[in-house]
Short mmCIF file of C-alpha atoms and ligand atoms in Angstrom, two decimals:
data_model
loop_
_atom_site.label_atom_id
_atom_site.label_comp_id
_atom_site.label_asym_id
_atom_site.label_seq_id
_atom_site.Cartn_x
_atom_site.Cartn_y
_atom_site.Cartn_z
CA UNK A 22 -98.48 142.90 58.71
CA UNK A 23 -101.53 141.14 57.47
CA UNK A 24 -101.92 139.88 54.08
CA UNK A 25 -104.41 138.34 52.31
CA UNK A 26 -104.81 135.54 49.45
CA UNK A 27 -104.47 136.93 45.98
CA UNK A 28 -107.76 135.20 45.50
CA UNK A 29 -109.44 138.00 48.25
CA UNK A 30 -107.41 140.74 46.81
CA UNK A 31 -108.63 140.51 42.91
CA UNK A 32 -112.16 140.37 44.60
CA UNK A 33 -111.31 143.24 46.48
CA UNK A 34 -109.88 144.93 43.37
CA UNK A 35 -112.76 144.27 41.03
CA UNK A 36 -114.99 145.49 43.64
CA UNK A 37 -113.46 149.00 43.72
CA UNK A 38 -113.10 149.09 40.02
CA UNK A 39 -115.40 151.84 38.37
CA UNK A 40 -116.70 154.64 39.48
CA UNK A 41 -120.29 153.79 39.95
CA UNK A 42 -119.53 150.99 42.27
CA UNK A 43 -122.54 149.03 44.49
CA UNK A 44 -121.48 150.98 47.92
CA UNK A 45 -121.55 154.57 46.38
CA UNK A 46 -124.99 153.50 44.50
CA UNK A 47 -126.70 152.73 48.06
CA UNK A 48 -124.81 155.84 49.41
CA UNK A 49 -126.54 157.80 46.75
CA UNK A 50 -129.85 156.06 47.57
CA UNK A 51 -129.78 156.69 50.93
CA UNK A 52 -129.25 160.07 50.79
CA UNK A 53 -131.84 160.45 48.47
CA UNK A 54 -134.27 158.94 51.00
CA UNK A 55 -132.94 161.28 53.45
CA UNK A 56 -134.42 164.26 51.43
CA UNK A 57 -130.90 165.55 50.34
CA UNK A 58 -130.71 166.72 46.58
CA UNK A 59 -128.63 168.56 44.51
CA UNK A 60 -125.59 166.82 43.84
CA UNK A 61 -123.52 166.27 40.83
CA UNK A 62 -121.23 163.15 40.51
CA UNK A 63 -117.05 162.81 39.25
CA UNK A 64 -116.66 166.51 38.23
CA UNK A 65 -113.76 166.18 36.45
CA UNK A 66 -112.38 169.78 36.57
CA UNK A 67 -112.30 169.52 40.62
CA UNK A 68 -108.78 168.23 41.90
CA UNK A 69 -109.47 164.61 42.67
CA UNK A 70 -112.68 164.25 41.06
CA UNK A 71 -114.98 163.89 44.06
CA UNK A 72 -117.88 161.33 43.96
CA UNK A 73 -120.43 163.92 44.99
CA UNK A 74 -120.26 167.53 44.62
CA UNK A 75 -123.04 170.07 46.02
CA UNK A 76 -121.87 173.07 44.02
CA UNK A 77 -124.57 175.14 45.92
CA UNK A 78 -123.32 174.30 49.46
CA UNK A 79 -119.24 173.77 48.14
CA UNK A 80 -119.55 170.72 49.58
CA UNK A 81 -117.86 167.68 48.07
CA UNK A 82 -117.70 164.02 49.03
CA UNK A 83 -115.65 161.08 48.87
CA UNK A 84 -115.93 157.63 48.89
CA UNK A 85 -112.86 156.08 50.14
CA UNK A 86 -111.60 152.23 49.74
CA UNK A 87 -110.56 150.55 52.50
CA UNK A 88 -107.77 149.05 50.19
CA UNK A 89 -106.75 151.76 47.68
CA UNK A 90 -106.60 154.69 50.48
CA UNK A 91 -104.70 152.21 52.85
CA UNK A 92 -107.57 152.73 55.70
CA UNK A 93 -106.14 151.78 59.01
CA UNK A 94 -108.51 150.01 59.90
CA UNK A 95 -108.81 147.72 57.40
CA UNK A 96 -105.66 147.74 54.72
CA UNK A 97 -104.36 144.27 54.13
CA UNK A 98 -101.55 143.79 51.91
CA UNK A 99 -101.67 141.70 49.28
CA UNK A 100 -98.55 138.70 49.97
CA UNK A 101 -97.47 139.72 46.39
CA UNK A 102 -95.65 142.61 45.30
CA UNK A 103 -95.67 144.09 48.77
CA UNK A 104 -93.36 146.96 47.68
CA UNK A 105 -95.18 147.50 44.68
CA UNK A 106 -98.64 147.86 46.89
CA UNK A 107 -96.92 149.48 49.83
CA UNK A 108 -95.47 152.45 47.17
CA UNK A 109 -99.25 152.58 45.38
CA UNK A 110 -101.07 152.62 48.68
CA UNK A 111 -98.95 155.51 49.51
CA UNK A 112 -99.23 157.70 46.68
CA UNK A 113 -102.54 157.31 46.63
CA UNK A 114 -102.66 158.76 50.22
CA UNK A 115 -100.78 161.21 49.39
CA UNK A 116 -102.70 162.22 46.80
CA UNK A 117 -105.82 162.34 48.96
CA UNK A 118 -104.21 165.04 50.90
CA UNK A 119 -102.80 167.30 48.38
CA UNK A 120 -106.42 166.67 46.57
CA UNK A 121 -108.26 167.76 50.06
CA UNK A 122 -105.88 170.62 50.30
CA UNK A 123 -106.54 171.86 47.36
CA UNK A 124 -110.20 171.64 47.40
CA UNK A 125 -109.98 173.62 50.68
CA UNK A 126 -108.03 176.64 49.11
CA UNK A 127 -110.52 177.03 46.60
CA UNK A 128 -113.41 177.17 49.18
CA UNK A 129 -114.56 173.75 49.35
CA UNK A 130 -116.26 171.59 52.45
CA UNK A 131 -114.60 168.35 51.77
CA UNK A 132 -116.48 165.50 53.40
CA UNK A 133 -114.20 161.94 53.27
CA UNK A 134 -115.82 158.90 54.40
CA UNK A 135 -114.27 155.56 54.54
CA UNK A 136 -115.58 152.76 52.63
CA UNK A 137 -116.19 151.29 55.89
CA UNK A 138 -118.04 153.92 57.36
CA UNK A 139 -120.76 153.58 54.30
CA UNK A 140 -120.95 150.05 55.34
CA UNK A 141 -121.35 150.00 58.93
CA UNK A 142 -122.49 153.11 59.76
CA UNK A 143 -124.55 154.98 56.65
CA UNK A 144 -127.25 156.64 58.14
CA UNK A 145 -124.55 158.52 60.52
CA UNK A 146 -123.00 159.09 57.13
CA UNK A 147 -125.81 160.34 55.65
CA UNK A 148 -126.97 162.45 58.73
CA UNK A 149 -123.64 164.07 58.58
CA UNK A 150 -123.81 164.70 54.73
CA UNK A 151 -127.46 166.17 55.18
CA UNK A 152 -126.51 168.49 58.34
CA UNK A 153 -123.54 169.97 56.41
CA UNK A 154 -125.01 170.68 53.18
CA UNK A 155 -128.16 172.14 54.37
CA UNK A 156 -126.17 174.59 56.71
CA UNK A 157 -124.15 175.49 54.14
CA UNK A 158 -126.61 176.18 51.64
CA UNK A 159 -128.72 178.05 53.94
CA UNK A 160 -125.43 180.50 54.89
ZN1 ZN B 27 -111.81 150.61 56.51
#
């Protein structure tokens, strides 16, 4: 398994500390640009408390870390306290699914990007946000 420097993983941490972090920002300002409105952010009565949520459409979205939601693409463990990371990691993936589940019973679209996706691909991102909430509204 890869690991990485402790030095990379508290920059990796403090990056994906907070909720308003850099990458949701310019996820929020693109799809402003894009013409798509009407969201509210970190509901907190909604299992999981989803970055984005279109009440109109019941669409929500999250924002996923590469690191905290153990992306496949991307997870490195820390070289520290790999059990301690390895059990976190996958709670926290567990979570996402009983969260998504959830949201689904009560009637929700639930959109989950990767923080990777934002990065390297955020106009498909946004595209995909825009086609699904205007559809959905427009039901
Ligand atoms: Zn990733």
């Amino acid at each position: 398994m890869d690991t990485v420097s402790p030095d990379v993983r508290s920059r990796t941490m403090r990056a994906v500390k907070g909720k308003n972090t850099t990458l949701e920002m310019k996820f929020r300002q693109a799809l402003w640009s894009a013409g798509v409105r009407g969201w509210r952010l970190h509901i907190n009565s909604l299992p999981g408390k989803p970055d984005l949520v279109f009440s109109a459409a019941r669409v929500v979205v999250f924002i996923d870390s590469c690191f905290w939601h153990g992306c496949p693409a991307h997870l490195r463990m820390p070289s520290s306290n790999l059990n301690y990371w390895e059990a976190k990691i996958a709670r926290n993936r567990k979570r996402d699914k009983v969260v998504t589940k959830e949201l689904k019973t009560q009637g929700w679209t639930v959109l989950r990007f990767w923080e990777h996706n934002i990065r390297e691909n955020l106009e498909k991102c946004v595209f995909k946000v825009n086609r699904i909430v205007t559809k959905q509204v427009s039901r």
